[in-house]
Amino acid sequence: QETVTMAVTDVAGLEELRRDWGPFAEALEQYTGFGVEFAPVTSRTAAVELLRSEEVDFVLTGPAEYVVMQELTGAEPVLGFSRPDYFSGIITMADSGITSVDDLRGERVAVGDVGSTSSHLAPLQLLADYGLDPQEDVELTHTAERVAYEALKRGDVAAWGTNYMDDYIRLRSREEELSPGAFRVIARGPDLPNDVLVAGSHVPEQTIETLRDAVVENSDALVAAIVEDGGEENLKYEGMRFIANIDDSDYDYVRDAYGAIGQERFDRFAGE
Amino acid sequence: MAVAERLRRPEPVNAPAPAAPELTVEGLSKGYTGGSEPVLQSVGFSIQAGERVALLGANGSGKSTLLRCCLRLVEPDAGAIQLFGSDVRSLPSRQLRSLRSRVGFIFQRHNLVGRLSVLSNVIHGAIGHARHPALWCQAMASGHWRERAFRCLEEVGLSEYAARRADRLSGGQSQRVAIARTLMQQPRLVFADEPAASLDPTAGHEMMTLFTRLVRSHGMTLVFASHDLEHARCYADRIIALQAGRVVLDRPVQAVDFQGLDGLYRQEAG
Amino acid sequence: MAVAERLRRPEPVNAPAPAAPELTVEGLSKGYTGGSEPVLQSVGFSIQAGERVALLGANGSGKSTLLRCCLRLVEPDAGAIQLFGSDVRSLPSRQLRSLRSRVGFIFQRHNLVGRLSVLSNVIHGAIGHARHPALWCQAMASGHWRERAFRCLEEVGLSEYAARRADRLSGGQSQRVAIARTLMQQPRLVFADEPAASLDPTAGHEMMTLFTRLVRSHGMTLVFASHDLEHARCYADRIIALQAGRVVLDRPVQAVDFQGLDGLYRQEAG
Amino acid sequence: MSARASRASGSLPPRLPGTGLLGFAAYLLAAVVVIWSLADSELSVTRLANGVPEIGRLVGEMFPPAFDRMPSIGRTMLETFQMAVAGTFLGVLLSLPLAVLSARNLSPHPALYYLARGLITFCRTVPDLIWAIIFVITVGLGPFAGVLALMVDTIGFCARFFAEAMEEADDGPPEALRSLGAGRLDMIASAVVPATLPSMIATSLFAFEKSTRSSVVLGLVGAGGIGIELMSAVDMYDYRNVSTIILCIFAMVVAVERLSASLRRRIL
Amino acid sequence: MSARASRASGSLPPRLPGTGLLGFAAYLLAAVVVIWSLADSELSVTRLANGVPEIGRLVGEMFPPAFDRMPSIGRTMLETFQMAVAGTFLGVLLSLPLAVLSARNLSPHPALYYLARGLITFCRTVPDLIWAIIFVITVGLGPFAGVLALMVDTIGFCARFFAEAMEEADDGPPEALRSLGAGRLDMIASAVVPATLPSMIATSLFAFEKSTRSSVVLGLVGAGGIGIELMSAVDMYDYRNVSTIILCIFAMVVAVERLSASLRRRIL
Ligand SMILES: Nc1ncnc2c1ncn2[C@@H]1O[C@H](COP(=O)(O)OP(=O)(O)OP(=O)(O)O)[C@@H](O)[C@H]1O
Ligand SMILES: Nc1ncnc2c1ncn2[C@@H]1O[C@H](COP(=O)(O)OP(=O)(O)OP(=O)(O)O)[C@@H](O)[C@H]1O
Ligand SMILES: [Mg+2]
Ligand SMILES: [Mg+2]
């Protein structure tokens, strides 16, 4: 029996992975006939290197990572994990007097980890869309979401660019002191490209096809395995769909964003 | 010995009026955890101000332990210790400190602070009196203390070595620094654990003469452990001998038969 | 002294046929970095097999340094040292080790390994001969070595203390362990730096007698530094005296005026 | 000495004194745990050897180092350096009293001993991220929060090792100071500190070096620093800049180590 | 002694001996750097004091600890524990020879000294992330890679501190062993190791504790561990589980520390 190794970036530990993705793996094994081994790899750099050294076959990852993997390893997308309300926003305090992106000129803006799709790349692309040069016109601070949230409330940063649903809404809903009206969203981006299951360039076409077919045929059962049987973290996939006919150009928005953060290597026009 | 023979036995020190004794020890016992037998067993004696007492005993008979116990550097298991009229064992720590500051202690292993200079080590002698951070090392001490310490170093013939690190000395030099530290302290009572063991013969006699001078002029009291019977005979008024942790002899030096002392060292192994 | 007086001076040891000397030192000089003056200045002498040599000198005159230099425990600045016919200063490290294994060294500060048992410390004496990991501590050593070490401990009267940690001993006991370690080594030449300084009078004489016995029966050679003129007179065949790092006296013990030795200790400060 | 020998009782001591059944069981347990852990970790030398060419590939990508970002690297390095100096300095300062309280032989009271130990352990156990959140809530984003985070980090490390050095120091000189009537503080300052100074210098400069390298702590409070620069270079697969930054950090670490070694050589 | 005193030359030594202009300049420079760093880090006690009430809010969110994930926490803890044992064990084993080579007083040759120092420093300078990647592409995902990464981590820390302990040890007993004709190895095993054992135990057990806490290294090789569990709880804003995990780690750390203290007490 063939066994495939699948890494999931974004999932922190083995225990999480077992809890969140165990049911999905079992369902996959059942429908494809492969053995499926999951490997939680917290770093995308590690994931890329693993693909290159053929240690893993598939990686479930975010859009930004996909762009890089595609660029560096020639990996190809297998399936999109389309999830609802996956977009970024620029948030300020309602009483800060900042009402438009243009007001952020010269201000301090908090964003997430370097290279994160929804909390770094997309917010900066958003600033760029509104006519700011994110490299020059604002002062960027990379930090963890919770830290950024507290810093925003204290007024240490003028704005916070992040994943709208996952970070902003979730933290706001736990807020005990401030009412939701205390915050203002001054920009919302478009829905971001899908999370994606990537296959390493060494994986035979046959295997990829089998997997894709199995998923498409048993879509509902697999979604249920992810969302219902999976852990709390997977709630972000609630209402998700598998996208089989995924296209590389769907990710051009992310490539632009790489340009916005000053990483021309992964920009849309890099290879040309 | 030849050297020693030529030094006259000093005249007996004038005994002070028979006041309360400086040090009284009663029923003192001590055993180290781990060691099987007790090291000291109901040791008792009493020492008057101005006396010079030699503590004799074979290796391991408990001399060093006894001296340590008197200052509670090692906690005794049982017994009573009266020092300058205070009950040492029940003293709160502040008073104990002030008591200790009046008692000089010369250790068998000298116990200098190796990484500090000789002068700093001597200045430490005053730390119990002044309790001031300036005395932590010579660089911070006021000129007054530095000069006093330097004079103490001159007293032991080491003034050239004031700036030397204490762990770069020869065995006898470090012994002398320990003595200078005690001189700096200007104590009322001195416990000296083999103070002349690493000294050359002349230095040994000079040191004991110096102590005798202090006893005579300042009414200081001296208790010294020694293996040098010559020193005991010349510089003590009284001999206390330990054997396997018990006092087996306690009498004025005139009444001691030094020839017969061999037994003291014969009976014991270790 | 009284004790010592009663010990007869041992008969002179039969000198061996005048072969090559065991130890020859020529023009040896040494200055510590940091110290201003050199500690040894062109020291020279030569010692025959079976001799017992006492090294005298005031505190800080350089006795310990001289002994250390002979084994290159401290690297001399200049001079030549011939030991058992080898040129110590040019010896590659393997030969130097094997040379050292035949020379016993009793340190002034004893230098025991404090956290190991007394027995382990004595077993170390054989480490230069056997070069075997089993000798690192008593728990690993073979019964043969353990028993030999135990016998050496008996020799110094410490067999009861075999299991005791070496840093839980009295001053004299740790001195004895250092001596037992040297006995274990069965050396051809012994450098002893004040080997009797912390010993009680009887033990001191017994120890020196023991060494004399070894010198006589095994043709061992003994060089000991000492401040005890009595010991020098009784147990040495020859006296070498240092003053401020120079040899000022080197002659057979019979020809030494011990009364006049005072000058040796007078001239020097520190 | 033979006269004594005959009287001397005692026989060869046991090889393993005072261990007893319990001690033996403890040794055995420790051995079993180590073996079990090693067995479960699938060690394999062949796998290691086979993988070596892969390393070559990765290392190959790192060369030659790129120097295009030197100015920005230099700037961040200076920033980190400053924060590290301040944080480590404060941390070491606070570690000293904590270490005294948590050194068994110097602590004035067992309760204080356990309290101080607990506090130090706590500093280490609470993760950096939580400390960062706490400090950001308290003093806001910026270098001050970074300095505080580094300070806590330093305390968790230095106070523990200072205490251990103090416990190990020879107790002769402190005993002499006690016999002179010195108070605890005098004794510590004039006997314990000189004895432990080399070890404290090594520990402090290690903590400083650690602070300079530490990316997590500083990154979290938005304080930047060379560690963050490095991480983002890694995240962007910018391996040639990664090797540049590693070289810079290496130079810095070596400099700190040489400083430490030379200070220690003077006082050892 | 007065006779000698009159002959004794010498006068009061200078307060700061042998420092000279250069030494003084160095002190001054160090002071300036510290003050400059402190000044630039915007320290402010009022800001710190004002913020303290805010901390209460965060701590409030952490209580009471949640126990719903105890079984999974326990399992992860055990896994981490095993890898930490294996990694630290191997690391300490390799640290010993490296430490000897990099201790100034024991190193057989200056070249080896610098080489070993460099290697140890290198282990520390290359970030965990890179080490983890290297090992993962070399031996594949799994515990082996984790153990190797922890091993390198341990070497960078232990070898350095072992070496320092060896440099600080009293040189009397080793000198005695040398005088007995012992080789370097004999000398180290029978004099240096006993002298430094307490310090080595403390360092090793600290390294073990560090390995158990270390999240970065293990997370990368897909090895999970309690550190990762903690991070993900923090990421999920699941503060009540965060406090549970912190308490578990705290208990573990305290246990390791007590073990260290009791081992040391026996041999100190
Ligand atoms: N490590 C060192 N560094 C600097 N100077 C030293 C060192 N060791 C000894 N000295 C100095 O060298 C001189 C000779 O010392 P040495 O120990 O050889 O004397 P010694 O004759 O053995 O004296 P003692 O009878 O007191 O033991 C002394 O003045 C001493 O201060
Ligand atoms: N720290 C310790 N732990 C256990 N036993 C000890 C300790 N210190 C000393 N002893 C033991 O206590 C006994 C008495 O030791 P002490 O040092 O008082 O003897 P001493 O009379 O001073 O001998 P010496 O003349 O050799 O200095 C010895 O048998 C010694 O082994
Ligand atoms: Mg004693
Ligand atoms: Mg000497």
PDB file of N, CA and C and ligand atoms in Angstrom, chain B residues 158 161 164-165 167-176 198-200, chain C residues 30-40 55-68 74 108 193-194 225-227 242 245 268-270, ligand 1:
ATOM      1  N   LEU B 158      55.215  41.995  55.995  1.00  0.00           N
ATOM      2  CA  LEU B 158      54.736  41.727  54.633  1.00  0.00           C
ATOM      3  C   LEU B 158      54.331  42.991  53.886  1.00  0.00           C
ATOM      4  N   TYR B 161      54.148  43.248  50.225  1.00  0.00           N
ATOM      5  CA  TYR B 161      53.225  42.393  49.478  1.00  0.00           C
ATOM      6  C   TYR B 161      51.801  42.916  49.513  1.00  0.00           C
ATOM      7  N   ARG B 164      49.802  42.434  46.430  1.00  0.00           N
ATOM      8  CA  ARG B 164      49.782  41.084  45.857  1.00  0.00           C
ATOM      9  C   ARG B 164      48.438  40.412  46.102  1.00  0.00           C
ATOM     10  N   ARG B 165      48.002  39.618  45.128  1.00  0.00           N
ATOM     11  CA  ARG B 165      46.789  38.825  45.359  1.00  0.00           C
ATOM     12  C   ARG B 165      47.055  37.771  46.419  1.00  0.00           C
ATOM     13  N   ASP B 167      46.149  34.789  46.807  1.00  0.00           N
ATOM     14  CA  ASP B 167      46.430  33.401  46.439  1.00  0.00           C
ATOM     15  C   ASP B 167      47.753  33.250  45.688  1.00  0.00           C
ATOM     16  N   ARG B 168      48.525  34.319  45.654  1.00  0.00           N
ATOM     17  CA  ARG B 168      49.848  34.231  45.026  1.00  0.00           C
ATOM     18  C   ARG B 168      50.947  34.334  46.072  1.00  0.00           C
ATOM     19  N   LEU B 169      50.664  33.827  47.261  1.00  0.00           N
ATOM     20  CA  LEU B 169      51.642  33.913  48.333  1.00  0.00           C
ATOM     21  C   LEU B 169      52.189  32.530  48.648  1.00  0.00           C
ATOM     22  N   SER B 170      53.321  32.505  49.305  1.00  0.00           N
ATOM     23  CA  SER B 170      53.814  31.230  49.805  1.00  0.00           C
ATOM     24  C   SER B 170      53.019  30.868  51.048  1.00  0.00           C
ATOM     25  N   GLY B 171      53.158  29.600  51.481  1.00  0.00           N
ATOM     26  CA  GLY B 171      52.383  29.129  52.627  1.00  0.00           C
ATOM     27  C   GLY B 171      52.564  30.008  53.861  1.00  0.00           C
ATOM     28  N   GLY B 172      53.811  30.360  54.161  1.00  0.00           N
ATOM     29  CA  GLY B 172      54.063  31.150  55.356  1.00  0.00           C
ATOM     30  C   GLY B 172      53.564  32.572  55.212  1.00  0.00           C
ATOM     31  N   GLN B 173      53.650  33.095  53.998  1.00  0.00           N
ATOM     32  CA  GLN B 173      53.170  34.453  53.787  1.00  0.00           C
ATOM     33  C   GLN B 173      51.668  34.529  54.016  1.00  0.00           C
ATOM     34  N   SER B 174      50.957  33.515  53.558  1.00  0.00           N
ATOM     35  CA  SER B 174      49.511  33.600  53.717  1.00  0.00           C
ATOM     36  C   SER B 174      49.154  33.419  55.189  1.00  0.00           C
ATOM     37  N   GLN B 175      49.913  32.618  55.909  1.00  0.00           N
ATOM     38  CA  GLN B 175      49.741  32.515  57.356  1.00  0.00           C
ATOM     39  C   GLN B 175      49.907  33.893  58.004  1.00  0.00           C
ATOM     40  N   ARG B 176      50.897  34.624  57.565  1.00  0.00           N
ATOM     41  CA  ARG B 176      51.144  35.941  58.161  1.00  0.00           C
ATOM     42  C   ARG B 176      50.030  36.922  57.854  1.00  0.00           C
ATOM     43  N   SER B 198      53.070  27.204  59.490  1.00  0.00           N
ATOM     44  CA  SER B 198      53.810  27.351  58.230  1.00  0.00           C
ATOM     45  C   SER B 198      54.872  28.415  58.328  1.00  0.00           C
ATOM     46  N   LEU B 199      55.108  28.911  59.535  1.00  0.00           N
ATOM     47  CA  LEU B 199      56.105  29.975  59.663  1.00  0.00           C
ATOM     48  C   LEU B 199      57.497  29.393  59.868  1.00  0.00           C
ATOM     49  N   ASP B 200      58.480  30.128  59.404  1.00  0.00           N
ATOM     50  CA  ASP B 200      59.843  29.673  59.658  1.00  0.00           C
ATOM     51  C   ASP B 200      60.147  29.896  61.138  1.00  0.00           C
TER      52      ASP B 200
ATOM     53  N   LYS C  30      63.705  31.469  38.097  1.00  0.00           N
ATOM     54  CA  LYS C  30      62.263  31.504  37.900  1.00  0.00           C
ATOM     55  C   LYS C  30      61.700  32.787  38.489  1.00  0.00           C
ATOM     56  N   GLY C  31      60.874  33.497  37.731  1.00  0.00           N
ATOM     57  CA  GLY C  31      60.142  34.647  38.256  1.00  0.00           C
ATOM     58  C   GLY C  31      58.691  34.500  37.869  1.00  0.00           C
ATOM     59  N   TYR C  32      57.798  34.760  38.798  1.00  0.00           N
ATOM     60  CA  TYR C  32      56.381  34.695  38.443  1.00  0.00           C
ATOM     61  C   TYR C  32      56.012  35.965  37.719  1.00  0.00           C
ATOM     62  N   THR C  33      55.154  35.863  36.722  1.00  0.00           N
ATOM     63  CA  THR C  33      54.657  37.088  36.108  1.00  0.00           C
ATOM     64  C   THR C  33      53.854  37.814  37.157  1.00  0.00           C
ATOM     65  N   GLY C  34      54.055  39.118  37.241  1.00  0.00           N
ATOM     66  CA  GLY C  34      53.341  39.873  38.283  1.00  0.00           C
ATOM     67  C   GLY C  34      54.259  40.162  39.453  1.00  0.00           C
ATOM     68  N   GLY C  35      54.948  39.136  39.929  1.00  0.00           N
ATOM     69  CA  GLY C  35      55.924  39.390  40.998  1.00  0.00           C
ATOM     70  C   GLY C  35      57.073  40.203  40.424  1.00  0.00           C
ATOM     71  N   SER C  36      57.647  41.054  41.211  1.00  0.00           N
ATOM     72  CA  SER C  36      58.680  41.928  40.664  1.00  0.00           C
ATOM     73  C   SER C  36      60.027  41.210  40.531  1.00  0.00           C
ATOM     74  N   GLU C  37      60.576  40.725  41.665  1.00  0.00           N
ATOM     75  CA  GLU C  37      61.888  40.090  41.614  1.00  0.00           C
ATOM     76  C   GLU C  37      61.795  38.617  41.269  1.00  0.00           C
ATOM     77  N   PRO C  38      62.840  38.050  40.663  1.00  0.00           N
ATOM     78  CA  PRO C  38      62.817  36.607  40.436  1.00  0.00           C
ATOM     79  C   PRO C  38      62.796  35.859  41.766  1.00  0.00           C
ATOM     80  N   VAL C  39      62.063  34.735  41.782  1.00  0.00           N
ATOM     81  CA  VAL C  39      61.900  33.966  43.008  1.00  0.00           C
ATOM     82  C   VAL C  39      63.083  33.019  43.216  1.00  0.00           C
ATOM     83  N   LEU C  40      63.622  32.522  42.081  1.00  0.00           N
ATOM     84  CA  LEU C  40      64.825  31.689  42.150  1.00  0.00           C
ATOM     85  C   LEU C  40      65.886  32.314  41.250  1.00  0.00           C
ATOM     86  N   LEU C  55      65.655  21.017  52.818  1.00  0.00           N
ATOM     87  CA  LEU C  55      65.695  22.307  52.144  1.00  0.00           C
ATOM     88  C   LEU C  55      65.189  23.331  53.146  1.00  0.00           C
ATOM     89  N   LEU C  56      66.067  24.218  53.558  1.00  0.00           N
ATOM     90  CA  LEU C  56      65.665  25.203  54.548  1.00  0.00           C
ATOM     91  C   LEU C  56      65.581  26.576  53.904  1.00  0.00           C
ATOM     92  N   GLY C  57      64.903  27.480  54.598  1.00  0.00           N
ATOM     93  CA  GLY C  57      64.798  28.833  54.072  1.00  0.00           C
ATOM     94  C   GLY C  57      63.618  29.523  54.698  1.00  0.00           C
ATOM     95  N   ALA C  58      63.698  30.839  54.768  1.00  0.00           N
ATOM     96  CA  ALA C  58      62.619  31.613  55.378  1.00  0.00           C
ATOM     97  C   ALA C  58      61.363  31.516  54.527  1.00  0.00           C
ATOM     98  N   ASN C  59      60.275  31.997  55.076  1.00  0.00           N
ATOM     99  CA  ASN C  59      59.038  32.045  54.304  1.00  0.00           C
ATOM    100  C   ASN C  59      59.258  32.867  53.051  1.00  0.00           C
ATOM    101  N   GLY C  60      58.846  32.314  51.932  1.00  0.00           N
ATOM    102  CA  GLY C  60      58.945  33.048  50.685  1.00  0.00           C
ATOM    103  C   GLY C  60      60.318  33.000  50.062  1.00  0.00           C
ATOM    104  N   SER C  61      61.220  32.144  50.600  1.00  0.00           N
ATOM    105  CA  SER C  61      62.554  32.111  50.028  1.00  0.00           C
ATOM    106  C   SER C  61      62.596  31.302  48.733  1.00  0.00           C
ATOM    107  N   GLY C  62      61.531  30.570  48.436  1.00  0.00           N
ATOM    108  CA  GLY C  62      61.486  29.880  47.144  1.00  0.00           C
ATOM    109  C   GLY C  62      61.563  28.374  47.227  1.00  0.00           C
ATOM    110  N   LYS C  63      61.383  27.789  48.394  1.00  0.00           N
ATOM    111  CA  LYS C  63      61.494  26.338  48.526  1.00  0.00           C
ATOM    112  C   LYS C  63      60.439  25.618  47.691  1.00  0.00           C
ATOM    113  N   SER C  64      59.180  26.006  47.889  1.00  0.00           N
ATOM    114  CA  SER C  64      58.112  25.330  47.151  1.00  0.00           C
ATOM    115  C   SER C  64      58.299  25.512  45.657  1.00  0.00           C
ATOM    116  N   THR C  65      58.672  26.692  45.260  1.00  0.00           N
ATOM    117  CA  THR C  65      58.862  26.961  43.838  1.00  0.00           C
ATOM    118  C   THR C  65      59.973  26.078  43.274  1.00  0.00           C
ATOM    119  N   LEU C  66      61.051  25.940  44.031  1.00  0.00           N
ATOM    120  CA  LEU C  66      62.166  25.115  43.570  1.00  0.00           C
ATOM    121  C   LEU C  66      61.710  23.674  43.349  1.00  0.00           C
ATOM    122  N   LEU C  67      61.010  23.116  44.317  1.00  0.00           N
ATOM    123  CA  LEU C  67      60.558  21.734  44.179  1.00  0.00           C
ATOM    124  C   LEU C  67      59.649  21.593  42.961  1.00  0.00           C
ATOM    125  N   ARG C  68      58.746  22.546  42.805  1.00  0.00           N
ATOM    126  CA  ARG C  68      57.827  22.487  41.658  1.00  0.00           C
ATOM    127  C   ARG C  68      58.585  22.545  40.339  1.00  0.00           C
ATOM    128  N   VAL C  74      55.873  23.809  37.514  1.00  0.00           N
ATOM    129  CA  VAL C  74      55.958  25.222  37.168  1.00  0.00           C
ATOM    130  C   VAL C  74      57.115  25.289  36.180  1.00  0.00           C
ATOM    131  N   GLN C 108      52.577  21.333  49.964  1.00  0.00           N
ATOM    132  CA  GLN C 108      52.383  22.067  51.196  1.00  0.00           C
ATOM    133  C   GLN C 108      50.898  22.170  51.536  1.00  0.00           C
ATOM    134  N   ASP C 193      57.106  18.834  50.598  1.00  0.00           N
ATOM    135  CA  ASP C 193      57.091  20.246  50.962  1.00  0.00           C
ATOM    136  C   ASP C 193      56.457  20.382  52.342  1.00  0.00           C
ATOM    137  N   GLU C 194      57.288  20.538  53.341  1.00  0.00           N
ATOM    138  CA  GLU C 194      56.850  20.592  54.732  1.00  0.00           C
ATOM    139  C   GLU C 194      55.907  19.430  55.060  1.00  0.00           C
ATOM    140  N   ALA C 225      61.411  20.026  52.176  1.00  0.00           N
ATOM    141  CA  ALA C 225      61.464  21.397  52.663  1.00  0.00           C
ATOM    142  C   ALA C 225      60.913  21.375  54.074  1.00  0.00           C
ATOM    143  N   SER C 226      61.503  22.138  54.941  1.00  0.00           N
ATOM    144  CA  SER C 226      61.015  22.122  56.306  1.00  0.00           C
ATOM    145  C   SER C 226      61.403  23.381  57.041  1.00  0.00           C
ATOM    146  N   HIS C 227      60.591  23.742  58.034  1.00  0.00           N
ATOM    147  CA  HIS C 227      60.963  24.816  58.942  1.00  0.00           C
ATOM    148  C   HIS C 227      61.384  24.242  60.280  1.00  0.00           C
ATOM    149  N   LEU C 242      68.075  28.052  51.242  1.00  0.00           N
ATOM    150  CA  LEU C 242      67.785  29.106  50.278  1.00  0.00           C
ATOM    151  C   LEU C 242      67.591  30.414  51.008  1.00  0.00           C
ATOM    152  N   GLY C 245      65.885  33.169  47.157  1.00  0.00           N
ATOM    153  CA  GLY C 245      65.975  32.520  45.863  1.00  0.00           C
ATOM    154  C   GLY C 245      67.373  32.080  45.459  1.00  0.00           C
ATOM    155  N   GLU C 268      65.593  38.299  55.768  1.00  0.00           N
ATOM    156  CA  GLU C 268      64.587  38.448  54.733  1.00  0.00           C
ATOM    157  C   GLU C 268      63.283  38.972  55.287  1.00  0.00           C
ATOM    158  N   ALA C 269      62.686  39.858  54.599  1.00  0.00           N
ATOM    159  CA  ALA C 269      61.318  40.261  54.941  1.00  0.00           C
ATOM    160  C   ALA C 269      60.393  39.384  54.120  1.00  0.00           C
ATOM    161  N   GLY C 270      59.383  38.865  54.736  1.00  0.00           N
ATOM    162  CA  GLY C 270      58.406  38.043  54.003  1.00  0.00           C
ATOM    163  C   GLY C 270      59.013  36.749  53.606  1.00  0.00           C
TER     164      GLY C 270
HETATM  165  N1  LIG F   1      51.544  31.853  41.976  1.00  0.00           N
HETATM  166  C1  LIG F   1      52.408  32.813  42.360  1.00  0.00           C
HETATM  167  N2  LIG F   1      52.401  34.005  41.723  1.00  0.00           N
HETATM  168  C2  LIG F   1      53.249  34.984  42.079  1.00  0.00           C
HETATM  169  N3  LIG F   1      54.140  34.874  43.064  1.00  0.00           N
HETATM  170  C3  LIG F   1      54.204  33.718  43.746  1.00  0.00           C
HETATM  171  C4  LIG F   1      53.347  32.638  43.435  1.00  0.00           C
HETATM  172  N4  LIG F   1      53.629  31.621  44.279  1.00  0.00           N
HETATM  173  C5  LIG F   1      54.624  32.041  45.079  1.00  0.00           C
HETATM  174  N5  LIG F   1      54.981  33.311  44.777  1.00  0.00           N
HETATM  175  C6  LIG F   1      56.031  34.105  45.414  1.00  0.00           C
HETATM  176  O1  LIG F   1      57.252  33.461  45.242  1.00  0.00           O
HETATM  177  C7  LIG F   1      58.049  33.554  46.401  1.00  0.00           C
HETATM  178  C8  LIG F   1      58.499  32.160  46.797  1.00  0.00           C
HETATM  179  O2  LIG F   1      57.380  31.388  47.117  1.00  0.00           O
HETATM  180  P1  LIG F   1      57.490  29.886  47.608  1.00  0.00           P
HETATM  181  O3  LIG F   1      56.116  29.363  47.763  1.00  0.00           O
HETATM  182  O4  LIG F   1      58.419  29.165  46.738  1.00  0.00           O
HETATM  183  O5  LIG F   1      58.155  30.114  49.053  1.00  0.00           O
HETATM  184  P2  LIG F   1      58.510  29.056  50.164  1.00  0.00           P
HETATM  185  O6  LIG F   1      59.958  29.090  50.325  1.00  0.00           O
HETATM  186  O7  LIG F   1      57.859  27.777  49.868  1.00  0.00           O
HETATM  187  O8  LIG F   1      57.844  29.742  51.446  1.00  0.00           O
HETATM  188  P3  LIG F   1      57.011  29.095  52.666  1.00  0.00           P
HETATM  189  O9  LIG F   1      58.010  28.614  53.627  1.00  0.00           O
HETATM  190  O10 LIG F   1      56.263  30.274  53.217  1.00  0.00           O
HETATM  191  O11 LIG F   1      56.144  28.046  52.094  1.00  0.00           O
HETATM  192  C9  LIG F   1      57.206  34.204  47.462  1.00  0.00           C
HETATM  193  O12 LIG F   1      57.622  35.535  47.643  1.00  0.00           O
HETATM  194  C10 LIG F   1      55.804  34.180  46.903  1.00  0.00           C
HETATM  195  O13 LIG F   1      55.114  35.347  47.255  1.00  0.00           O
END
